[in-house]
Coordinates of C-alpha atoms in Angstrom, one line a residue:
S211 CA 91.4 99.5 109.1
S212 CA 92.7 101.0 105.9
P213 CA 94.4 103.0 104.5
H214 CA 97.1 104.0 107.0
L215 CA 98.1 107.6 107.2
V216 CA 101.7 107.6 108.2
Q217 CA 102.9 104.1 109.0
V218 CA 101.5 100.8 107.8
R219 CA 101.4 99.5 111.4
E220 CA 98.4 101.7 112.0
R221 CA 96.3 99.2 110.1
I222 CA 96.7 96.6 112.8
R223 CA 96.0 97.9 116.3
I224 CA 95.6 96.3 119.7
N225 CA 93.9 98.3 122.4
G226 CA 93.8 101.3 120.1
Q227 CA 97.6 101.3 119.5
P228 CA 99.4 100.3 116.3
I229 CA 101.4 97.1 116.9
S230 CA 105.0 97.7 117.7
K231 CA 107.7 97.6 115.0
D232 CA 109.1 94.4 116.6
L233 CA 105.7 92.7 116.6
F234 CA 105.0 93.8 113.0
N235 CA 108.4 92.5 111.9
K236 CA 108.0 89.2 113.6
Y237 CA 104.5 88.5 112.2
F238 CA 105.3 89.9 108.7
W239 CA 108.1 87.4 108.2
L240 CA 106.2 84.5 109.8
V241 CA 103.3 84.9 107.5
Y242 CA 105.4 85.7 104.4
N243 CA 107.6 82.6 104.9
R244 CA 104.6 80.4 105.6
L245 CA 103.0 81.5 102.4
E246 CA 106.2 81.2 100.4
E247 CA 106.6 77.6 101.6
T248 CA 103.0 76.5 100.8
K249 CA 102.2 78.4 97.6
D250 CA 101.1 76.4 94.6
P251 CA 104.2 76.2 92.2
A252 CA 101.8 76.5 89.2
H253 CA 100.5 79.8 90.4
A254 CA 103.5 81.1 92.2
S255 CA 102.4 84.6 93.2
M256 CA 102.0 86.0 96.6
P257 CA 98.8 87.8 97.8
A258 CA 98.6 91.4 96.8
Y259 CA 99.4 94.1 99.4
F260 CA 95.9 94.5 101.0
R261 CA 95.3 90.8 101.0
F262 CA 98.6 90.0 102.6
L263 CA 98.0 92.6 105.3
T264 CA 94.5 91.2 105.9
I265 CA 95.9 87.7 106.4
M266 CA 98.6 89.1 108.7
A267 CA 96.0 91.0 110.7
F268 CA 93.9 87.9 111.3
H269 CA 97.1 86.0 112.3
V270 CA 98.1 88.8 114.7
F271 CA 94.7 88.9 116.4
L272 CA 94.6 85.1 116.8
Q273 CA 98.2 84.8 118.1
E274 CA 97.8 87.8 120.5
K275 CA 94.4 86.3 121.7
V276 CA 92.4 89.5 121.4
D277 CA 88.9 89.4 123.0
L278 CA 87.3 91.2 120.1
A279 CA 88.4 92.2 116.6
V280 CA 86.8 95.1 114.8
V281 CA 87.4 94.5 111.1
E282 CA 86.8 97.2 108.5
V283 CA 86.2 96.0 104.9
G284 CA 88.6 97.3 102.3
I285 CA 86.4 98.1 99.3
G286 CA 82.7 97.1 99.1
G287 CA 82.1 93.9 101.1
T288 CA 80.8 91.0 98.9
Y289 CA 84.1 90.3 97.2
D290 CA 86.4 92.0 99.7
C291 CA 89.1 89.7 101.2
T292 CA 88.0 90.6 104.8
N293 CA 84.7 88.9 104.1
I294 CA 85.9 85.4 105.0
I295 CA 84.6 85.6 108.6
R296 CA 81.8 83.1 108.6
A297 CA 80.0 84.1 111.8
P298 CA 80.9 87.5 113.1
V299 CA 79.1 88.7 116.3
V300 CA 77.5 91.7 114.5
C301 CA 77.8 93.6 111.2
G302 CA 77.4 97.3 110.5
V303 CA 76.9 99.4 107.4
S304 CA 77.6 103.1 107.8
S305 CA 76.3 105.9 105.5
L306 CA 76.6 104.9 101.8
G307 CA 78.4 107.1 99.4
I308 CA 79.5 107.0 95.7
D309 CA 83.1 105.7 95.7
H310 CA 85.3 103.1 93.9
T311 CA 82.7 103.1 91.1
S312 CA 85.0 101.1 88.7
I313 CA 84.9 98.2 91.2
L314 CA 81.5 98.6 93.0
G315 CA 79.3 100.1 90.3
D316 CA 78.2 103.6 89.5
T317 CA 74.9 103.8 91.5
M318 CA 74.0 103.8 95.2
E319 CA 71.9 100.7 94.6
K320 CA 74.9 98.7 93.1
I321 CA 77.1 99.9 96.0
A322 CA 74.5 98.9 98.6
W323 CA 74.4 95.4 97.0
Q324 CA 78.2 95.1 97.5
K325 CA 78.0 96.4 101.1
G326 CA 75.2 93.9 101.9
G327 CA 77.5 91.1 101.0
I328 CA 78.9 91.1 104.6
F329 CA 75.5 90.0 106.0
K330 CA 75.6 86.5 107.5
P331 CA 72.7 84.0 108.4
G332 CA 71.4 84.7 111.9
V333 CA 73.9 87.5 112.6
P334 CA 72.3 90.8 113.5
A335 CA 73.2 93.8 111.3
F336 CA 72.7 97.5 111.8
T337 CA 72.7 100.4 109.4
V338 CA 72.0 104.1 109.6
A339 CA 69.5 106.3 107.7
Q340 CA 70.0 105.7 103.9
P341 CA 68.2 106.9 100.8
E342 CA 65.1 104.8 100.1
R343 CA 66.3 102.7 97.1
P344 CA 69.7 101.7 98.6
L345 CA 68.0 100.8 101.9
E346 CA 65.6 98.5 100.0
V347 CA 68.6 96.8 98.4
L348 CA 70.2 96.3 101.8
R349 CA 66.9 94.9 103.1
E350 CA 66.7 92.4 100.1
R351 CA 70.3 91.3 100.7
A352 CA 69.5 90.8 104.4
R353 CA 66.4 88.7 103.5
E354 CA 68.5 86.6 101.0
R355 CA 71.0 85.8 103.7
K356 CA 68.5 85.3 106.5
C357 CA 70.1 88.2 108.4
P358 CA 68.1 90.3 110.9
L359 CA 68.7 93.9 109.8
Y360 CA 67.8 97.0 111.9
L361 CA 68.0 100.7 111.5
C362 CA 69.9 102.6 114.2
P363 CA 67.8 105.2 116.1
E364 CA 69.0 108.8 115.8
L365 CA 71.5 109.9 118.5
D366 CA 68.9 112.3 119.7
D367 CA 66.9 109.3 120.9
F368 CA 69.7 108.3 123.3
E369 CA 69.9 111.8 124.6
E370 CA 66.2 111.9 125.7
G371 CA 66.0 112.7 129.4
C372 CA 69.8 113.1 129.8
R373 CA 72.3 115.7 128.8
A374 CA 73.5 116.1 125.2
L375 CA 76.3 113.6 124.3
E376 CA 79.7 115.1 123.6
L377 CA 81.5 113.5 120.6
G378 CA 85.3 113.5 120.2
L379 CA 84.9 113.7 116.4
A380 CA 83.6 117.0 114.9
G381 CA 80.9 117.1 112.2
A382 CA 77.2 116.4 112.2
H383 CA 77.8 113.2 110.2
Q384 CA 79.6 111.7 113.1
R385 CA 76.3 111.5 115.0
S386 CA 75.1 108.6 112.8
N387 CA 78.5 106.9 113.1
A388 CA 78.2 107.2 116.9
A389 CA 74.7 105.7 116.9
L390 CA 75.9 102.8 114.8
A391 CA 79.0 102.3 117.1
L392 CA 76.6 102.2 120.2
Q393 CA 74.4 99.5 118.6
L394 CA 77.4 97.3 117.6
A395 CA 79.1 97.7 121.0
R396 CA 75.9 96.8 122.9
T397 CA 75.3 93.7 120.7
W398 CA 78.8 92.4 121.6
L399 CA 78.4 93.2 125.3
Q400 CA 75.0 91.4 125.3
R401 CA 76.6 88.4 123.6
R402 CA 79.2 88.3 126.4
G403 CA 76.5 88.3 129.0
C404 CA 77.5 91.7 130.4
Q405 CA 75.1 93.1 133.0
G406 CA 74.0 96.7 133.5
L407 CA 73.7 97.6 129.8
G408 CA 71.0 100.2 130.4
E409 CA 67.3 99.7 129.8
L410 CA 65.9 99.6 126.3
K411 CA 63.7 102.5 125.4
E412 CA 60.3 102.0 123.8
V413 CA 60.3 102.4 120.0
P414 CA 57.6 105.1 119.4
P415 CA 54.8 103.6 117.2
S416 CA 55.2 106.4 114.7
T417 CA 58.6 105.2 113.7
E418 CA 57.1 101.8 112.7
L419 CA 54.5 103.6 110.5
L420 CA 56.8 105.7 108.4
G421 CA 56.9 103.1 105.7
R422 CA 60.4 102.2 106.5
P423 CA 61.4 98.9 104.9
V424 CA 63.7 98.1 107.9
P425 CA 62.6 98.1 111.6
V426 CA 64.2 100.6 114.0
A427 CA 66.2 99.2 116.8
P428 CA 65.3 100.6 120.3
A429 CA 67.6 103.2 121.8
F430 CA 68.9 102.3 125.3
Q431 CA 70.2 104.1 128.4
L432 CA 74.0 104.6 127.9
T433 CA 76.5 103.5 130.5
D434 CA 79.2 105.8 131.7
P435 CA 82.0 104.0 129.7
M436 CA 79.9 104.4 126.5
I437 CA 79.5 108.2 127.2
Q438 CA 83.2 108.5 127.9
G439 CA 84.1 106.4 124.8
L440 CA 82.1 108.7 122.5
R441 CA 83.7 111.8 124.1
D442 CA 87.3 110.5 124.0
T443 CA 87.3 109.2 120.5
E444 CA 90.1 110.4 118.3
W445 CA 90.8 109.7 114.7
L446 CA 93.7 111.2 113.0
G447 CA 93.1 112.8 109.6
R448 CA 89.4 113.2 110.2
T449 CA 88.2 116.7 111.1
Q450 CA 91.6 117.2 112.8
V451 CA 92.9 120.7 113.6
L452 CA 96.6 121.5 114.2
C453 CA 97.4 125.0 115.4
H454 CA 101.0 125.9 114.6
G455 CA 101.3 129.6 115.5
P456 CA 99.7 131.8 112.9
V457 CA 99.2 128.8 110.6
T458 CA 96.2 126.5 111.4
W459 CA 95.9 123.2 109.5
Y460 CA 92.5 121.7 109.0
L461 CA 92.9 118.0 108.0
D462 CA 90.1 115.9 106.6
G463 CA 90.5 112.8 104.4
A464 CA 87.1 113.4 102.7
H465 CA 87.1 111.9 99.2
T466 CA 83.5 111.5 98.1
T467 CA 80.8 114.1 97.4
S468 CA 78.9 113.3 100.6
S469 CA 82.1 113.4 102.8
I470 CA 83.4 116.6 101.0
Q471 CA 80.0 118.2 101.8
A472 CA 80.4 117.2 105.4
C473 CA 84.0 118.5 105.4
V474 CA 82.9 121.9 104.0
R475 CA 80.2 122.2 106.7
W476 CA 82.9 121.4 109.4
F477 CA 85.5 123.7 107.9
R478 CA 83.1 126.6 107.7
Q479 CA 82.1 126.1 111.3
A480 CA 85.6 125.4 112.6
A481 CA 87.6 127.9 110.6
L482 CA 85.4 130.6 109.2
N483 CA 83.6 131.2 112.4
Q484 CA 86.8 131.8 114.3
D485 CA 87.6 135.2 115.7
K486 CA 89.1 137.2 112.8
P487 CA 92.5 138.7 113.4
H488 CA 92.5 142.3 114.7
D489 CA 93.9 143.7 111.5
G490 CA 91.6 141.5 109.5
S491 CA 94.3 139.9 107.4
E492 CA 93.5 136.3 107.0
V493 CA 94.5 134.1 104.1
R494 CA 92.7 130.9 103.3
V495 CA 94.4 128.1 101.4
L496 CA 93.0 124.9 99.9
L497 CA 95.5 122.0 99.6
F498 CA 93.9 119.3 97.5
N499 CA 94.5 116.0 95.7
A500 CA 92.3 113.1 94.7
T501 CA 93.1 109.6 93.5
G502 CA 91.5 106.7 91.8
D503 CA 88.4 107.1 89.6
R504 CA 86.9 110.0 91.6
D505 CA 85.1 112.8 89.9
T506 CA 87.5 115.6 91.0
A507 CA 85.5 118.4 89.2
A508 CA 82.4 117.5 91.4
L509 CA 84.5 117.5 94.5
L510 CA 86.2 120.8 93.7
K511 CA 82.9 122.5 92.9
L512 CA 81.7 121.8 96.4
L513 CA 84.8 123.5 97.8
V514 CA 84.4 126.8 95.9
P515 CA 82.0 128.4 98.4
C516 CA 84.7 128.4 101.1
H517 CA 86.3 131.4 99.3
F518 CA 89.9 130.3 99.3
D519 CA 92.5 132.8 98.4
Y520 CA 94.8 130.1 97.0
A521 CA 94.3 126.6 95.8
V522 CA 97.4 124.4 95.9
F523 CA 97.5 121.0 94.1
C524 CA 100.3 118.4 94.6
P525 CA 100.6 114.6 94.4
N526 CA 100.5 112.5 97.5
F527 CA 104.3 112.0 97.5
T528 CA 105.9 113.7 100.6
E529 CA 109.1 114.4 98.7
V530 CA 109.9 114.3 95.0
S531 CA 112.1 111.3 95.8
V532 CA 110.2 108.7 97.9
A533 CA 112.8 106.0 97.8
N534 CA 113.4 106.3 101.6
N535 CA 109.8 106.2 102.5
A536 CA 108.1 102.9 101.5
D537 CA 105.1 103.5 103.9
Q538 CA 104.0 106.6 101.9
Q539 CA 104.8 105.1 98.4
N540 CA 102.1 104.0 96.0
F541 CA 103.8 101.7 93.5
N542 CA 100.7 101.8 91.2
V543 CA 101.1 105.5 90.5
T544 CA 104.0 107.3 88.8
L545 CA 105.0 110.9 89.6
E546 CA 104.3 111.8 86.0
N547 CA 100.7 110.5 86.2
A548 CA 100.1 112.1 89.5
L549 CA 101.4 115.5 88.3
T550 CA 99.2 115.3 85.2
R551 CA 96.2 114.8 87.4
C552 CA 97.2 117.9 89.5
L553 CA 97.5 120.0 86.4
E554 CA 94.0 118.9 85.4
N555 CA 92.7 119.8 88.9
Q556 CA 94.3 123.2 88.5
R557 CA 92.6 123.8 85.2
T558 CA 89.3 122.6 86.7
W559 CA 89.6 125.0 89.6
T560 CA 90.4 127.9 87.4
R561 CA 87.4 127.1 85.2
L562 CA 85.0 126.8 88.2
L563 CA 86.2 130.2 89.5
E564 CA 85.7 131.8 86.1
E565 CA 82.1 130.4 86.0
K566 CA 81.5 131.7 89.4
V567 CA 82.8 135.2 88.4
G568 CA 80.5 135.0 85.4
Q569 CA 77.5 134.4 87.7
D570 CA 78.4 137.2 90.1
P571 CA 78.3 140.7 88.7
W572 CA 80.2 142.0 91.8
L573 CA 83.3 140.0 91.1
P574 CA 86.0 141.4 88.8
S575 CA 87.2 139.2 86.0
P576 CA 90.4 137.4 87.0
L577 CA 93.6 138.1 85.2
R578 CA 95.0 135.2 83.3
V579 CA 98.8 134.7 83.5
G580 CA 100.3 131.6 81.9
G581 CA 97.3 129.5 82.7
L582 CA 97.2 130.5 86.3
L583 CA 95.0 133.0 88.1
Q584 CA 96.8 136.0 89.5
P585 CA 95.4 138.4 92.1
A586 CA 94.0 141.6 90.5
P587 CA 96.3 144.6 91.1
A588 CA 93.8 146.5 93.2
R589 CA 93.5 143.6 95.7
G590 CA 93.0 145.8 98.8
S591 CA 90.1 147.7 97.4
L592 CA 88.3 144.5 96.3
L593 CA 87.4 143.8 99.9
L594 CA 85.1 146.7 99.9
V595 CA 82.9 145.4 97.1
P596 CA 79.5 144.1 98.2
P597 CA 77.9 141.6 98.6
A598 CA 80.5 138.8 98.2
P599 CA 82.4 138.5 101.5
R600 CA 85.8 137.6 99.9
P601 CA 85.9 138.5 96.2
L602 CA 89.5 137.3 95.6
N603 CA 90.7 135.3 92.6
S604 CA 92.2 132.2 94.2
P605 CA 95.3 131.6 92.2
A606 CA 95.8 127.9 91.5
L607 CA 99.3 126.5 92.0
V608 CA 100.9 123.1 91.4
F609 CA 103.8 121.7 93.3
P610 CA 105.7 118.5 92.6
C611 CA 105.4 117.1 96.2
L612 CA 103.8 117.7 99.5
A613 CA 106.9 119.1 101.2
Q614 CA 107.3 121.9 98.7
A615 CA 103.5 122.7 98.8
L616 CA 103.4 122.8 102.7
R617 CA 106.6 124.9 102.8
W618 CA 105.2 127.5 100.4
V619 CA 101.9 127.7 102.3
A620 CA 103.7 128.1 105.7
Q621 CA 106.4 130.5 104.5
G622 CA 108.7 129.6 107.4
R623 CA 105.9 130.4 110.0
D624 CA 105.3 126.8 111.1
P625 CA 108.1 125.6 113.4
H626 CA 107.8 122.0 112.0
L627 CA 108.5 123.1 108.4
A628 CA 111.6 124.7 107.0
A629 CA 111.2 127.9 105.0
P630 CA 111.0 127.5 101.2
A631 CA 114.2 128.1 99.3
A632 CA 114.4 131.7 98.4
S633 CA 116.0 131.6 94.9
G634 CA 114.0 130.6 91.9
A635 CA 111.4 128.7 93.8
H636 CA 108.5 130.9 92.9
A637 CA 109.1 132.2 89.4
H638 CA 105.4 132.5 88.8
P639 CA 103.9 135.9 89.9
A640 CA 101.0 134.2 91.6
A641 CA 103.4 132.2 93.8
S642 CA 105.6 135.3 94.5
S643 CA 102.7 137.6 95.5
G644 CA 101.1 134.8 97.5
A645 CA 104.3 134.2 99.4
V646 CA 104.2 137.9 100.5
L647 CA 100.6 137.7 101.6
L648 CA 101.2 134.4 103.5
R649 CA 104.2 135.9 105.3
E650 CA 102.3 139.0 106.3
A651 CA 98.8 137.6 107.2
A652 CA 97.9 137.6 110.9
A653 CA 96.2 134.2 110.3
V654 CA 96.6 131.5 107.7
R655 CA 93.9 128.8 107.6
V656 CA 94.7 125.8 105.4
L657 CA 92.2 123.0 104.5
V658 CA 93.9 119.8 103.4
T659 CA 91.4 117.4 101.8
G660 CA 90.5 115.1 98.9
S661 CA 92.5 112.1 99.8
L662 CA 93.4 110.2 103.0
H663 CA 96.9 109.6 101.5
L664 CA 97.4 113.3 101.0
V665 CA 96.3 114.0 104.7
G666 CA 98.6 111.2 105.8
G667 CA 101.6 112.7 104.0
A668 CA 100.8 116.1 105.4
L669 CA 100.6 114.6 109.0
R670 CA 103.9 113.0 108.5
L671 CA 105.5 116.3 107.8
L672 CA 103.5 118.4 110.3
D673 CA 103.7 116.0 113.2
P674 CA 107.1 114.2 113.1
A675 CA 106.2 112.2 116.3
L676 CA 103.8 110.1 114.3
S677 CA 106.7 108.6 112.3
Q678 CA 108.4 107.2 115.4

């Protein structure tokens, strides 16, 4: 799977665990040297990063004689380097979203065409509920490739006549992922001739008549290991909550409009429905960055309704100097480019808030200070103004690296993070006043989102054990 969050070894796992450093080292050099010895002298370049790791993953799985390999495509499908498996056991396409538009195309139909490139003749494929036109594209791709394609039934259909299934991953969107996982797992178990897979349930005639271009696969009675598997699933960096004393970190690597919408629903349920501190002092902080060709303005607009008191922007670099941390370094992006993007995000956030203030007569106009928003002086009294629940002005701050951003947010109250340097670190009034509020609040709730790389960098600092 890709990308990794903290260490590159996470991409190649056996029995759910990243391969050991010794095993990674052994196979890395074995593959590297073999490629070096056999490369064409006329075109003497090694495979790019992702391609090299894909070749290495296949080699590891073959050498370690795994029973089953689950391979996630990198980008798209049709032209992705993982798409060299001629006869997989089964293929799955999860919920489609707009992403990597410069490579895959700028419409859902174009993206669906790319995703359908993994279909293979005679190999069953499953997908989940999709918008009508992209689903038609997937159907056409399946027909071209003589691939039997099915829609997964809703997870509700598996729950009929039994208790509600418990999912280890939070968020309503995980229900369709779980339904897809069940169909893929059952297909493989069937292929292996496993007994006791549970009876297939009848597909109600109504589902066939809904004009769906793709037939619905029948639900089936789940086995105890399947129920346990869904319940015990963990995935770092996706709807993950870390409670560090008064500071609670909500981590979600959402980076498309649909996944940010799901993230907002989850955050509002997980954080904003929590019991409020007795004295009511709660500060909400957004920590955000986005990479690639993503429309950050569209993503940020979706986050405005969470009523953050502060929005913090920083690059995905854990420290200003990343020389000692190759796992977290992106050699395609310079610090200058990344900071420029953060400043653009800061301006976008400020503009979005000003537009919101213009639409809401109850909100006071924010005070502008040096291009940043600063809390209005009568901050305490603002809480009494109806009907907006949190009419604060959400100052937007930019930090040069993740470590500085996290330290400012935590203000020495998270045992995993050192306190920020006292002298000259927060020359800006918004940063200084914010530091006081963060130190005094009974609860600080921080949503980290917009980029899996950002979440990975945050995890590396917040949970040092992951770097071992």
